[in-house]
Coordinates of C-alpha atoms and ligand atoms in Angstrom, one line a residue:
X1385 CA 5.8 3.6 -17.2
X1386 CA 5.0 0.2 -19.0
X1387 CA 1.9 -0.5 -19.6
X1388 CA 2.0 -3.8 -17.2
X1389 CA 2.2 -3.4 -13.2
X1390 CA 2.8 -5.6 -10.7
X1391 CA 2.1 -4.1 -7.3
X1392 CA 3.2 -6.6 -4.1
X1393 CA 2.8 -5.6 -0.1
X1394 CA 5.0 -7.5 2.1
X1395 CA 3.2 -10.9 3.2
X1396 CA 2.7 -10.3 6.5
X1397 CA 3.6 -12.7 9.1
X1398 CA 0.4 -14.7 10.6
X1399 CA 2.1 -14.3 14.4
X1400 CA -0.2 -11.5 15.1
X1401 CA -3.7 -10.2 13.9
X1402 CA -3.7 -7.0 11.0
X1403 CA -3.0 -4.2 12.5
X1404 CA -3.2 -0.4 11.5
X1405 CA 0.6 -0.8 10.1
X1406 CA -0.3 -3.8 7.6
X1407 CA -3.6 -1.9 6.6
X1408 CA -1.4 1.3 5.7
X1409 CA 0.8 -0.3 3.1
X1410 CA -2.5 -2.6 2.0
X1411 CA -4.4 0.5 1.8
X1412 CA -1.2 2.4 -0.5
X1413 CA -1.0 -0.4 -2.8
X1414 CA -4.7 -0.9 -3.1
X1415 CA -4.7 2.5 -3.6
X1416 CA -1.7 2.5 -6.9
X1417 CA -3.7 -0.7 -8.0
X1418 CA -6.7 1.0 -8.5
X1419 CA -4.8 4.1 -9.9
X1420 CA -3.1 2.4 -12.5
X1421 CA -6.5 0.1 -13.6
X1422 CA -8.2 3.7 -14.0
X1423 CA -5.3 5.3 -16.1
X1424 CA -5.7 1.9 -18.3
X1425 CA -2.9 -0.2 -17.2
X1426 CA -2.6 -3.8 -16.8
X1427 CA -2.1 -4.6 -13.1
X1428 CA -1.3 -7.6 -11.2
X1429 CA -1.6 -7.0 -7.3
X1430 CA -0.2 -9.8 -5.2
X1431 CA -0.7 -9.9 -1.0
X1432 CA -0.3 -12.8 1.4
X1433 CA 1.1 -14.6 4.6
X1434 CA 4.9 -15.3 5.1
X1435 CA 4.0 -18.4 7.5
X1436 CA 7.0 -20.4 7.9
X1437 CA 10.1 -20.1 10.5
X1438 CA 11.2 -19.7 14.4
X1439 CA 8.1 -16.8 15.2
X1440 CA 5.4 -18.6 13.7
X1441 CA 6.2 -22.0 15.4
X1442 CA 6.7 -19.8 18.9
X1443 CA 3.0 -18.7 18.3
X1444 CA 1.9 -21.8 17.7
X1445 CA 3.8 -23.3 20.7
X1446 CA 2.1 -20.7 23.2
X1447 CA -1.1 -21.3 21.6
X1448 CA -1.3 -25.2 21.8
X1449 CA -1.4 -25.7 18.6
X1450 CA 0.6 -26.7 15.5
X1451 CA 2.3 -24.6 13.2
X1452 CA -0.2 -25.4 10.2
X1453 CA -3.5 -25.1 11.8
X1454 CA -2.6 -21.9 13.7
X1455 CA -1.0 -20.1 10.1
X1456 CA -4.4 -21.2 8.3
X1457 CA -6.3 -19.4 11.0
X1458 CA -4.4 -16.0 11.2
X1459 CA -3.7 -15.9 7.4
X1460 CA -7.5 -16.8 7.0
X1461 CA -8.1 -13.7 9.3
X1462 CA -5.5 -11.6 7.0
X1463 CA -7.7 -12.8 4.0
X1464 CA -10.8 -12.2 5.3
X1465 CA -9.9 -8.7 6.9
X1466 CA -9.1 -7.5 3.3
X1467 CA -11.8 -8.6 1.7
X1468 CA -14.0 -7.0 4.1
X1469 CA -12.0 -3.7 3.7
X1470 CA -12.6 -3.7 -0.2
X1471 CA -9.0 -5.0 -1.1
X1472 CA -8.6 -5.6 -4.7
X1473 CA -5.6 -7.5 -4.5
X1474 CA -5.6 -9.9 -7.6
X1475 CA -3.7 -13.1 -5.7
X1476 CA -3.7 -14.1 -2.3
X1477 CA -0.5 -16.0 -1.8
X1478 CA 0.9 -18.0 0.9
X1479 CA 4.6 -19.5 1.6
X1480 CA 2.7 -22.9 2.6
X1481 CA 1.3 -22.8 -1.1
X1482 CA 3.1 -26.2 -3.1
X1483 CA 3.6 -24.0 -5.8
X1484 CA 5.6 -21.4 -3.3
X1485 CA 7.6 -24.5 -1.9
X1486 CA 8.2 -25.8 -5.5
X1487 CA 9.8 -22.9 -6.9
X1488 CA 12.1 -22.2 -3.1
X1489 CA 13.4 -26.0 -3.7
X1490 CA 14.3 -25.0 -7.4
X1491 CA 15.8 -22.2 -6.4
X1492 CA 17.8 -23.5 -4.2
X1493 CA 18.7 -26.2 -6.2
X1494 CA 20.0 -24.3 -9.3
X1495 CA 22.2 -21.9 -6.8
X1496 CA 23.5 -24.4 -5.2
X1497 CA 24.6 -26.1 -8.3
X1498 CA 26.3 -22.8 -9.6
X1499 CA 28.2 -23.1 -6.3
X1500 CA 26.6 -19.7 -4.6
X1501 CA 25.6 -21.9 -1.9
X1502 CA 28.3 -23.6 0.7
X1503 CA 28.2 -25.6 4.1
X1504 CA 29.5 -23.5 6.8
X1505 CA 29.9 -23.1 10.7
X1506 CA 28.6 -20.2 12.2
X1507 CA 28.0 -18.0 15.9
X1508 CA 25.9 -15.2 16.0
X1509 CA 23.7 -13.3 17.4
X1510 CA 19.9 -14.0 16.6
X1511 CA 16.9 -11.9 17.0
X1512 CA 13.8 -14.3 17.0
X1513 CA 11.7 -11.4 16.5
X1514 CA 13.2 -10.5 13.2
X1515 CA 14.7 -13.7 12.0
X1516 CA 18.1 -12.8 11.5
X1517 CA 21.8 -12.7 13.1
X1518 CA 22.7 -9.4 13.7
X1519 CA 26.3 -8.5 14.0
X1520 CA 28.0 -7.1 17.0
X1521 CA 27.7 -3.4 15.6
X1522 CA 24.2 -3.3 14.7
X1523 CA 23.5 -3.9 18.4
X1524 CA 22.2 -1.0 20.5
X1525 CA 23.5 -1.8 24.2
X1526 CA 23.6 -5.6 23.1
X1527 CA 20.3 -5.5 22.1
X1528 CA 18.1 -5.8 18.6
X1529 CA 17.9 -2.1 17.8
X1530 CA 14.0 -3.1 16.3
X1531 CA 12.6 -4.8 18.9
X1532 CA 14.9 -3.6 21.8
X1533 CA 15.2 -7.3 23.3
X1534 CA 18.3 -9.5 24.1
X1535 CA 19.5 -11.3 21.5
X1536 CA 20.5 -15.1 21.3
X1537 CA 23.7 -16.3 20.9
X1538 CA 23.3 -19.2 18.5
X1539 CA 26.4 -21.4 17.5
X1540 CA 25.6 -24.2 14.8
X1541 CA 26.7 -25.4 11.0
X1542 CA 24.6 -24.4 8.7
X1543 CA 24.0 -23.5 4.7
X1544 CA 25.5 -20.4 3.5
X1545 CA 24.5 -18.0 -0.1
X1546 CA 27.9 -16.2 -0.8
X1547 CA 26.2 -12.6 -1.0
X1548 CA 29.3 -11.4 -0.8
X1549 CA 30.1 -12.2 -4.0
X1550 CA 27.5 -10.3 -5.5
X1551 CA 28.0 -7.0 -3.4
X1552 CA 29.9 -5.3 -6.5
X1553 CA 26.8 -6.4 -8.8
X1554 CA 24.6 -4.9 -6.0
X1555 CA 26.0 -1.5 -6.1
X1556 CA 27.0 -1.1 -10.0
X1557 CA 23.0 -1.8 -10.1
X1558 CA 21.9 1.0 -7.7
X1559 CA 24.6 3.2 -9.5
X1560 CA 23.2 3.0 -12.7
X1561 CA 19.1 2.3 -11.3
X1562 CA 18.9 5.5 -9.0
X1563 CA 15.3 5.7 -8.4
X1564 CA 15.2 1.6 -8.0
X1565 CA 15.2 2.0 -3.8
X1566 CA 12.7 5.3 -3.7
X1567 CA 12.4 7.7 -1.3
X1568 CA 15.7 8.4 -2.2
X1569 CA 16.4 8.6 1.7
X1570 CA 16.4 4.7 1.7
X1571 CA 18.6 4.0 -1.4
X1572 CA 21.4 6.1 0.1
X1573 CA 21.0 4.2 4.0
X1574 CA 20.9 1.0 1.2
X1575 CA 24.7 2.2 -0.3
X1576 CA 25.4 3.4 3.5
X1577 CA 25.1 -0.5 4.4
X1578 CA 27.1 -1.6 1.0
X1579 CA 29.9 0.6 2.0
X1580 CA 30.9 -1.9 4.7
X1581 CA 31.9 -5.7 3.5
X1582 CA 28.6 -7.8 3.2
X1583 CA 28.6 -11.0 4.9
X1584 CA 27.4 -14.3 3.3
X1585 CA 23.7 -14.8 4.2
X1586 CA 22.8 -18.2 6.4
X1587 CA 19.9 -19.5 4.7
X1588 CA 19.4 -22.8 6.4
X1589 CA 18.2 -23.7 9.8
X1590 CA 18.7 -27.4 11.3
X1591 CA 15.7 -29.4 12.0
X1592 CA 16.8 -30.4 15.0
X1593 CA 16.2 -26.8 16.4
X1594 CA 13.5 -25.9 13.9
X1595 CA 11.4 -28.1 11.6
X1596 CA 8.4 -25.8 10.2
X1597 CA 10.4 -24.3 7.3
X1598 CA 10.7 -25.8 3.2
X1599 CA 13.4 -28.7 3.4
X1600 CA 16.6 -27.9 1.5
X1601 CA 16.2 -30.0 -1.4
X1602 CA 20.2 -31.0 -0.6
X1603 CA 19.8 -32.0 2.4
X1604 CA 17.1 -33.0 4.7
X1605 CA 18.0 -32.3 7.5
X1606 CA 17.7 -28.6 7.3
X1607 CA 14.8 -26.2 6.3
X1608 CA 15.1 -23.0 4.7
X1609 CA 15.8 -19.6 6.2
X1610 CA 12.4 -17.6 6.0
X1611 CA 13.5 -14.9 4.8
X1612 CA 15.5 -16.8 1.4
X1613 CA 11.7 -19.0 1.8
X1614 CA 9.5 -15.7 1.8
X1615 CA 11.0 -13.2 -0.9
X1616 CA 10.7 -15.9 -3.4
X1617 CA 6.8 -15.2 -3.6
X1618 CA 6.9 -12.2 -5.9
X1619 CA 8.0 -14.7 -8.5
X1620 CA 6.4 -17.3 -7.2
X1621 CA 2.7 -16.4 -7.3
X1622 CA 3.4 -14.2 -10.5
X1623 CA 4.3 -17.4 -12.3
X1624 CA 1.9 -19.5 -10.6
X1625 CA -0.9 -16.9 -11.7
X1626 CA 0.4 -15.4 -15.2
X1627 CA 2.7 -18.2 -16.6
X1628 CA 4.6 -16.9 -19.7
X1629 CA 3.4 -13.5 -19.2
X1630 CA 5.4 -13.6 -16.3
X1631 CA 8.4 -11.7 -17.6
X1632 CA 6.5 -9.1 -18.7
X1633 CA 4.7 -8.4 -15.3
X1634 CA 8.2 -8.6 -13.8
X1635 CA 9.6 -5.8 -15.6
X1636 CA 6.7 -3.2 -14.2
X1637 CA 7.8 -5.3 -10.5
X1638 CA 7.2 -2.4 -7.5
X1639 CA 7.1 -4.0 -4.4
X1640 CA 6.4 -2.0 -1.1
X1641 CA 7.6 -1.9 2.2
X1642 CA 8.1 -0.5 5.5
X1643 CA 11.4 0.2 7.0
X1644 CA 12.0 -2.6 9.0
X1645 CA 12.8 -4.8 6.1
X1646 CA 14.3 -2.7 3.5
X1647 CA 17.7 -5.0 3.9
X1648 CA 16.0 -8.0 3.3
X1649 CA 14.1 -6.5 0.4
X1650 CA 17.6 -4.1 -1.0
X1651 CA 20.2 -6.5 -0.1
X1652 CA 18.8 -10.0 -0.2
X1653 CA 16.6 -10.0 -2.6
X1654 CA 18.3 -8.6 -5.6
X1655 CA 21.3 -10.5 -4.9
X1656 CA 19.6 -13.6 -4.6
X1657 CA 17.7 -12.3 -8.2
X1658 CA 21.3 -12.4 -9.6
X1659 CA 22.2 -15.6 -8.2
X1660 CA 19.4 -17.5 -9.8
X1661 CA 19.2 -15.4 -12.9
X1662 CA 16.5 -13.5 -12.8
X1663 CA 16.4 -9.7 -13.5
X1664 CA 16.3 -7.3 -10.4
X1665 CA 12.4 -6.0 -9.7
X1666 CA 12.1 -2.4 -11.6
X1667 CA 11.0 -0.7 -7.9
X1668 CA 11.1 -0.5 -3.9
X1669 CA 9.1 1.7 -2.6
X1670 CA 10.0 2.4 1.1
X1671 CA 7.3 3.8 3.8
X1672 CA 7.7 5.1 7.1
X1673 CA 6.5 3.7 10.8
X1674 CA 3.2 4.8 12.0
X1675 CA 3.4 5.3 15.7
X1676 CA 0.5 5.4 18.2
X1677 CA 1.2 9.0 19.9
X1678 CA 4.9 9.2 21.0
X1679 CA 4.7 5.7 21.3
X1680 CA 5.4 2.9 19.3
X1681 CA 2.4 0.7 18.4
X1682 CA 2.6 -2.6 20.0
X1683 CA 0.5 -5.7 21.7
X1684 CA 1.3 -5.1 25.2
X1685 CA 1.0 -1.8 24.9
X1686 CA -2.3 -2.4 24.2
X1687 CA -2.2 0.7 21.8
X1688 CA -2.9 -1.8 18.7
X1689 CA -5.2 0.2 16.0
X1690 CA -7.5 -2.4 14.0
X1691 CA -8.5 -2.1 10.6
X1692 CA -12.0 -3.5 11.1
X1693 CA -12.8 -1.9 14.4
X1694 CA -12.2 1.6 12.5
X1695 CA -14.7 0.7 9.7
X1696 CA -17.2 0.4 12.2
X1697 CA -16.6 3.3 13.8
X1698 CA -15.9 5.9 11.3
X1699 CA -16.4 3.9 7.6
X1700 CA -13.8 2.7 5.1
X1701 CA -13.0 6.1 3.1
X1702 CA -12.4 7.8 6.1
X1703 CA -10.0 5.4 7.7
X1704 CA -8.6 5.0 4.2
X1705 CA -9.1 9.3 3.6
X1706 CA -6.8 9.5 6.5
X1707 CA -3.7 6.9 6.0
X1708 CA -3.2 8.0 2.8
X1709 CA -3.8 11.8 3.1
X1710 CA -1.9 12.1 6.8
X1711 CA 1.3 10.0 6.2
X1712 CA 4.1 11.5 4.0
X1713 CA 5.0 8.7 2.2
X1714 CA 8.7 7.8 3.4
X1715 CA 8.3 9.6 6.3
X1716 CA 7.1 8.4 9.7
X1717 CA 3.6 9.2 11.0
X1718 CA 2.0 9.6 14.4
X1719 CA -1.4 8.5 14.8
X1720 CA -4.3 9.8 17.1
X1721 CA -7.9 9.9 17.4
X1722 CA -7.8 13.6 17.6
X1723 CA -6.0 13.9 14.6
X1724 CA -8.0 11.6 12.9
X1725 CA -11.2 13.4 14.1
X1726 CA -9.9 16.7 13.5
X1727 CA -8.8 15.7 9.6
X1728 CA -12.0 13.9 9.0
X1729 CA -14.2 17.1 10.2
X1730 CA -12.1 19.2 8.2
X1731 CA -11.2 17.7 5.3
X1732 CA -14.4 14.8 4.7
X1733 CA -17.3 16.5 7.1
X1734 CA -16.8 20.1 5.8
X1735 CA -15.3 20.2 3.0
X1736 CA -16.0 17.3 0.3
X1737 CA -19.2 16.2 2.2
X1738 CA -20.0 19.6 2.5
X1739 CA -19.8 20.9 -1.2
X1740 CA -21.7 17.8 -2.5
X1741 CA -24.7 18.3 -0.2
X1742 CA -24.7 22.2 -0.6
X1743 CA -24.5 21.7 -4.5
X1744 CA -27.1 18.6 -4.8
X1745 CA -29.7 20.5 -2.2
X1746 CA -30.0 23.6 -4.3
X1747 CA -30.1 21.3 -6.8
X1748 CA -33.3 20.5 -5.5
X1749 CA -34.7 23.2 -4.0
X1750 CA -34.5 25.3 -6.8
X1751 CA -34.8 22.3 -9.8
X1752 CA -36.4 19.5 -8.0
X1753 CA -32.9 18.0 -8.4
X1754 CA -33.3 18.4 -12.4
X1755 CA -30.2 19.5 -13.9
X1756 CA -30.5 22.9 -16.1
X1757 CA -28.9 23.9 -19.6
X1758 CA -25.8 25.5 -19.3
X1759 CA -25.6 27.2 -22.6
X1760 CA -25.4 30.5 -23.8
X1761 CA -25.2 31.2 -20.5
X1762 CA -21.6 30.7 -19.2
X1763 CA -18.9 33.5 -17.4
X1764 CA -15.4 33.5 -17.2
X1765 CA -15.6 32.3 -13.9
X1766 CA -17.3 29.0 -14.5
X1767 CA -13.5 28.4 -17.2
X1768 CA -11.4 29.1 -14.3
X1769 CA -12.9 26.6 -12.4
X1770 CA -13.1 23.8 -15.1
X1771 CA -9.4 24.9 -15.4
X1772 CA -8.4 24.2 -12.0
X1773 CA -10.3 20.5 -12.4
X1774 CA -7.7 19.8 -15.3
X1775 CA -4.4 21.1 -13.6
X1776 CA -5.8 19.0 -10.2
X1777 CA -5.8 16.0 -12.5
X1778 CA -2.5 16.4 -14.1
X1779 CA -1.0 17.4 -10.4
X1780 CA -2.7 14.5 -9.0
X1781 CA -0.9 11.5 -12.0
X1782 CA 1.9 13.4 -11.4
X1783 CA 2.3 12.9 -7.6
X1784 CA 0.8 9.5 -7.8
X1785 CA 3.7 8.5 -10.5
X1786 CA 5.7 9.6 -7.8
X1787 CA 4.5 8.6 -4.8
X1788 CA 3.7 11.5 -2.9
X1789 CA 0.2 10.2 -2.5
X1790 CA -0.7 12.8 0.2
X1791 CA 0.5 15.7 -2.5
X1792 CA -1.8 14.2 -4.8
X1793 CA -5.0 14.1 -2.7
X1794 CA -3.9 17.8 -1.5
X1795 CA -4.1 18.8 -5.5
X1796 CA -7.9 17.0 -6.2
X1797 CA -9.0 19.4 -2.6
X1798 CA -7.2 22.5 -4.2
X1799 CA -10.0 21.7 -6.8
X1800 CA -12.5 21.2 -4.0
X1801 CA -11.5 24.4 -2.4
X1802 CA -12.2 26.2 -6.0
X1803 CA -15.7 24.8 -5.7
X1804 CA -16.1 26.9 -2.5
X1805 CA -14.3 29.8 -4.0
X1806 CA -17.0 29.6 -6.8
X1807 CA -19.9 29.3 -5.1
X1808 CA -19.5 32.3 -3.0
X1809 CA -18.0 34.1 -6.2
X1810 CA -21.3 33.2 -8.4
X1811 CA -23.6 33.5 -5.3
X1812 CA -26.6 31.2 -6.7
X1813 CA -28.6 31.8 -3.7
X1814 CA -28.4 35.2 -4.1
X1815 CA -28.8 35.5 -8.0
X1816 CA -32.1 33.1 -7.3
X1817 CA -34.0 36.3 -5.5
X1818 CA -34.4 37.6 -9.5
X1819 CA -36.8 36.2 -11.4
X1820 CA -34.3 36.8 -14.3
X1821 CA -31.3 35.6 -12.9
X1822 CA -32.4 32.1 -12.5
X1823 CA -31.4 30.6 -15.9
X1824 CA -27.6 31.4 -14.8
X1825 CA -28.2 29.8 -11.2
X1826 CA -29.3 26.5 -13.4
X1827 CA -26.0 26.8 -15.2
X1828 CA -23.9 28.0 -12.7
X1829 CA -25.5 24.3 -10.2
X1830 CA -24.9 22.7 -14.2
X1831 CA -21.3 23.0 -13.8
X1832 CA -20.9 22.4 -10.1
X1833 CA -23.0 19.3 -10.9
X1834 CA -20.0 18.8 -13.7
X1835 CA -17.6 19.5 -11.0
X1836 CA -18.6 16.7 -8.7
X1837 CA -18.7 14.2 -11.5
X1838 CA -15.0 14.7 -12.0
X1839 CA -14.6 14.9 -8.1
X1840 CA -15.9 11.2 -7.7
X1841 CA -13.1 10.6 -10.9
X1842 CA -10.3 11.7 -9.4
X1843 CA -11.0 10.4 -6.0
X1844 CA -12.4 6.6 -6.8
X1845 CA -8.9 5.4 -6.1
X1846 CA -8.2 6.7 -2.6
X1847 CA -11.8 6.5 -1.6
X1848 CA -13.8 3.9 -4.0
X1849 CA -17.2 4.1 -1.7
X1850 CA -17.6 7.4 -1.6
X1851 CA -17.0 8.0 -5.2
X1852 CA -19.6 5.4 -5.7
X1853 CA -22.3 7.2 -3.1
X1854 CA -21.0 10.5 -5.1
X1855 CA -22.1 9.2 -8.8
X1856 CA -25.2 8.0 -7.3
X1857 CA -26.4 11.2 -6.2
X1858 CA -25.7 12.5 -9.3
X1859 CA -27.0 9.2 -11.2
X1860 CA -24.0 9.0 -13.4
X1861 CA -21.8 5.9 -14.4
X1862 CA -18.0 5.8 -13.8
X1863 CA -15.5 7.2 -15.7
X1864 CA -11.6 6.4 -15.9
X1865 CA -8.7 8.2 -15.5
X1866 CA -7.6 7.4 -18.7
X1867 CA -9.7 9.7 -20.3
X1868 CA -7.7 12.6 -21.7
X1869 CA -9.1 15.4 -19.7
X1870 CA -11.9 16.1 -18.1
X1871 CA -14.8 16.6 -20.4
X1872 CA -17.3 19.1 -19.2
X1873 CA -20.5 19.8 -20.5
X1874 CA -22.5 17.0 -22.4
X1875 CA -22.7 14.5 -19.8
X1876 CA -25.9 16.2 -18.1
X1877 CA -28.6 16.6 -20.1
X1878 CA -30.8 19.5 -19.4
X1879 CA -33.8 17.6 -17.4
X1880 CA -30.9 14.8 -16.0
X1881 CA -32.6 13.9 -12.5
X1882 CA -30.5 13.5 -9.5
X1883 CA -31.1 11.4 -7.0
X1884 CA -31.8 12.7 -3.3
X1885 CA -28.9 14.7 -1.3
X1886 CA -27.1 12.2 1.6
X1887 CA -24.8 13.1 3.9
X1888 CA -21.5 11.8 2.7
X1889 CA -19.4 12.5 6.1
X1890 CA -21.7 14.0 9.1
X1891 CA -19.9 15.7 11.8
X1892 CA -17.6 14.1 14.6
X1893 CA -17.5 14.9 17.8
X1894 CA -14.7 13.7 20.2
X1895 CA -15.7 10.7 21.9
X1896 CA -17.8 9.5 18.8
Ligands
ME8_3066 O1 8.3 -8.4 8.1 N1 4.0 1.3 10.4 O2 6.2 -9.3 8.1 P1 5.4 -8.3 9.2 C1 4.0 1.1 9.1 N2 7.0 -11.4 6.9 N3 4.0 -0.2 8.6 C2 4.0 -1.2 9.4 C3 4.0 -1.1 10.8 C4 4.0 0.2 11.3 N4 4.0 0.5 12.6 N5 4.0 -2.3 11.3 C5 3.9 -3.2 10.3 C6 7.5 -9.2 7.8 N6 3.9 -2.6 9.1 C7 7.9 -10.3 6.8 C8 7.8 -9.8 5.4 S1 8.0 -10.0 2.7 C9 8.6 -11.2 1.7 C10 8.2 -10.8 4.3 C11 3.8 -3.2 7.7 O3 4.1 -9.0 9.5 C12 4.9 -2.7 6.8 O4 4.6 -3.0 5.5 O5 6.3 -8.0 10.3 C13 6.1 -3.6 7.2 O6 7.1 -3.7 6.3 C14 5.3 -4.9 7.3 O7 4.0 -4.6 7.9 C15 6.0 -6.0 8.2 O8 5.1 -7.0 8.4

């Protein structure tokens, strides 16, 4: 892995308000971000709003309102709903951004030039909800297999990029890149697709039918085709931001996605990387759907789950515990309120919130929450559990290196679990009834003490808050990932003073 990342999410379309869906791959790559700052990587983390073309000027339409003031108002609320969710993206970009529209126009411009880009009729069949012309055999019963609606038959002349021309280019790349398209799942649906002749992408739309798009810098009487508009911003706001660092950034370039655009994102994009001579991005990392239930999650279903509204129910880390921890990454995910509950009482309520306020009220009781000396006076035991604190660690870089972020938060609770294991082993409320026995219960809450520090560690990525309630309980500063392995001993002094117990997670019950 270089030592520079560049982490994007999709930028989300300002048609409709963030939604449990958008939080997810927020919350992954917020999640990697803060991962790879802790290991001591350079990371640039870039999120947004894709504002221009036919849905957002529908949405505007039904609203009363133009195109501009109604995409300044929803990607406001994108903005705002990340910030208050503790989003540490680096650049908020949007496709209505001059700097955006600069670099689309000179894109366009230099492809054109090279002769990728010809005037062309064409008839097809057009799903408004997705932007694109679908062809007769990607139709399920004639209709858009995504959003299950008719589509529209539009006939008009328009601006073609011969992608066909680079379809060769496309799969010599994923040949000799295997893990470029990852779960390997999607790079193999990706060479599925490629197996079949690609067709030349449309990339213009005529003002007369649509004007709220980036005018073709050829010709002014058509806008640009969102999608050949939108994919530009992962070099746009990395050039815009970093300048002649740029390339460097690039080369780390993981963007991620859900399903529903992965041939945008795997066909598109890197072809229209080669067209204008840049080098393809290094990853694209492919997520599943969330559903709602059995269901799919949509507006008028009225089964919408909102980021905000779950904060205020059940805090952040928990929301944030649960996306990450529940969903396979790849695969698709159901999402319930039991489930949710029934994780968080399990996994938050009795198990991490559990340990820390068992550990930190014995603490107390027994030390008025001063930490004891742990030397001369260690067992066996106490090696076997500072042992399972380094092999969670290494398990946990591992699985986040590879994705499988739910694997890795499985490995820091295998840690957790050792916690238990070792506090009924050791019995310190037991050993406390003798008078003798009570220098070993000081080191024996010593090293759970040590164990927690490492526990707020290893989970300040996935759950930043609660490391940070974690570290003040124990009155301790952070410490990175980057630090070779976990250091016990040294950090608490004997006479260290913890602050007072809290209850990290209390109990749900349905119907909280
Ligand atoms: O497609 N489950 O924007 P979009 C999981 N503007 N993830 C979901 C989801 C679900 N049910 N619903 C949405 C666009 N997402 C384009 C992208 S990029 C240059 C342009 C997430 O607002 C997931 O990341 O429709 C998905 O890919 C994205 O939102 C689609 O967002």
């Amino acid at each position: 892995m270089t030592d520079r990342v560049y982490l994007t999410t999709p930028l989300y379309y300002v048609n409709a308000e963030p939604h449990l869906g958008h939080t997810y791959t927020t919350v992954v790559v917020d999640t990697l971000a803060r991962y790879h700052r802790s290991c001591g990587r350079d990371v640039f983390f870039m999120t947004g709003t894709d504002e221009h073309g036919d849905k957002i000027a529908a949405a505007a339409h039904a609203s009363d309102t133009t195109p501009r003031t109604y995409a300044d108002r929803i990607s406001a609320i994108f903005r705002s709903t990340w910030d208050t969710c503790g989003i540490t993206y680096d650049h908020f970009i949007r496709t209505t951004d001059d700097y955006h529209v600069a670099l689309v126009q000179e894109i366009l411009e230099r492809v054109h030039a090279a002769g990728d880009i010809y005037f062309g009729d064409y008839g097809g069949n057009y799903c408004v909800g997705c932007e694109r012309f679908y062809a007769e055999r990607e139709l399920v019963d004639g209709k858009c297999p995504d959003h299950e609606t008719e589509t529209e038959w539009i006939k008009e002349e328009n601006y073609f990029f011969k992608m066909s021309s680079y379809q060769d280019r496309l799969i010599g790349h994923l040949e000799k890149h295997p893990d470029m398209i990852r779960p390997a799942g999607y790079k193999n649906e990706v060479l599925g697709l490629l197996r079949e002749p690609l067709e030349d992408l449309c990339i213009s739309r005529p003002k007369s039918r649509l004007a709220w798009g980036i005018e073709l810098p050829f010709d002014e009487n058509y806008v640009t085709y969102v999608w050949f508009d939108a994919l530009i911003n992962y070099l746009s706001g990395l050039y815009h931001l970093k300048g002649e660092q740029g390339p460097d950034y690039w080369a780390g370039a993981q963007h991620f996605i859900a399903k529903d655009i992965l041939k945008p994102h795997a066909v598109f994009w890197p072809t229209m990387l080669m067209a204008a001579g840049y080098p393809v991005y290094h990853h694209l990392n492919v997520h599943g759907y969330w559903n709602m239930g059995e269901s799919k999650m949509s507006k008028s279903l009225g089964n919408v789950i909102r980021p905000l509204e779950m904060k205020e129910r059940f805090g952040l880390d928990s929301f944030r515990y649960f996306l990450l921890r529940e969903m396979a990454f790849g695969m698709d995910s159901s999402f319930t309120e039991d489930a949710f509950i029934a994780r968080f009482n399990a996994d938050l309520s009795n198990g991490l919130g559990n340990l820390a306020s068992r550990v930190l009220a014995m603490q107390k009781k027994y030390f008025a929450g001063r930490v004891q000396s742990a030397e001369g006076l260690t067992e066996a035991l106490d090696a076997e559990l500072e042992a399972a604190f380094v092999t969670a660690e290494t398990e946990m870089k591992e699985h986040m290196d590879n994705l499988a972020i739910h694997v890795a938060l499985e490995a820091v609770w295998k840690a957790l679990n050792a916690c238990d294991k070792y506090i009924v082993e050791t019995a310190p409320f037991k050993l406390w009834k003798e008078e003798s026995q009570r220098p070993r219960v000081g080191a024996i809450l010593h090293v759970l003490c040590d164990a927690l520090r490492h526990t707020a560690r290893l989970i300040d990525p996935f759950m930043p808050e609660t490391a940070e309630r974690l570290r003040n309980m124990l009155s301790v500063h952070p410490e990175p990932l980057s630090l070779a392995a976990p250091a016990w001993g040294g950090v608490f002094v004997p006479g260290h003073q913890l602050a007072d117990p809290e209850s990290l997670f209390p109990r749900l019950d349905v119907g909280d």
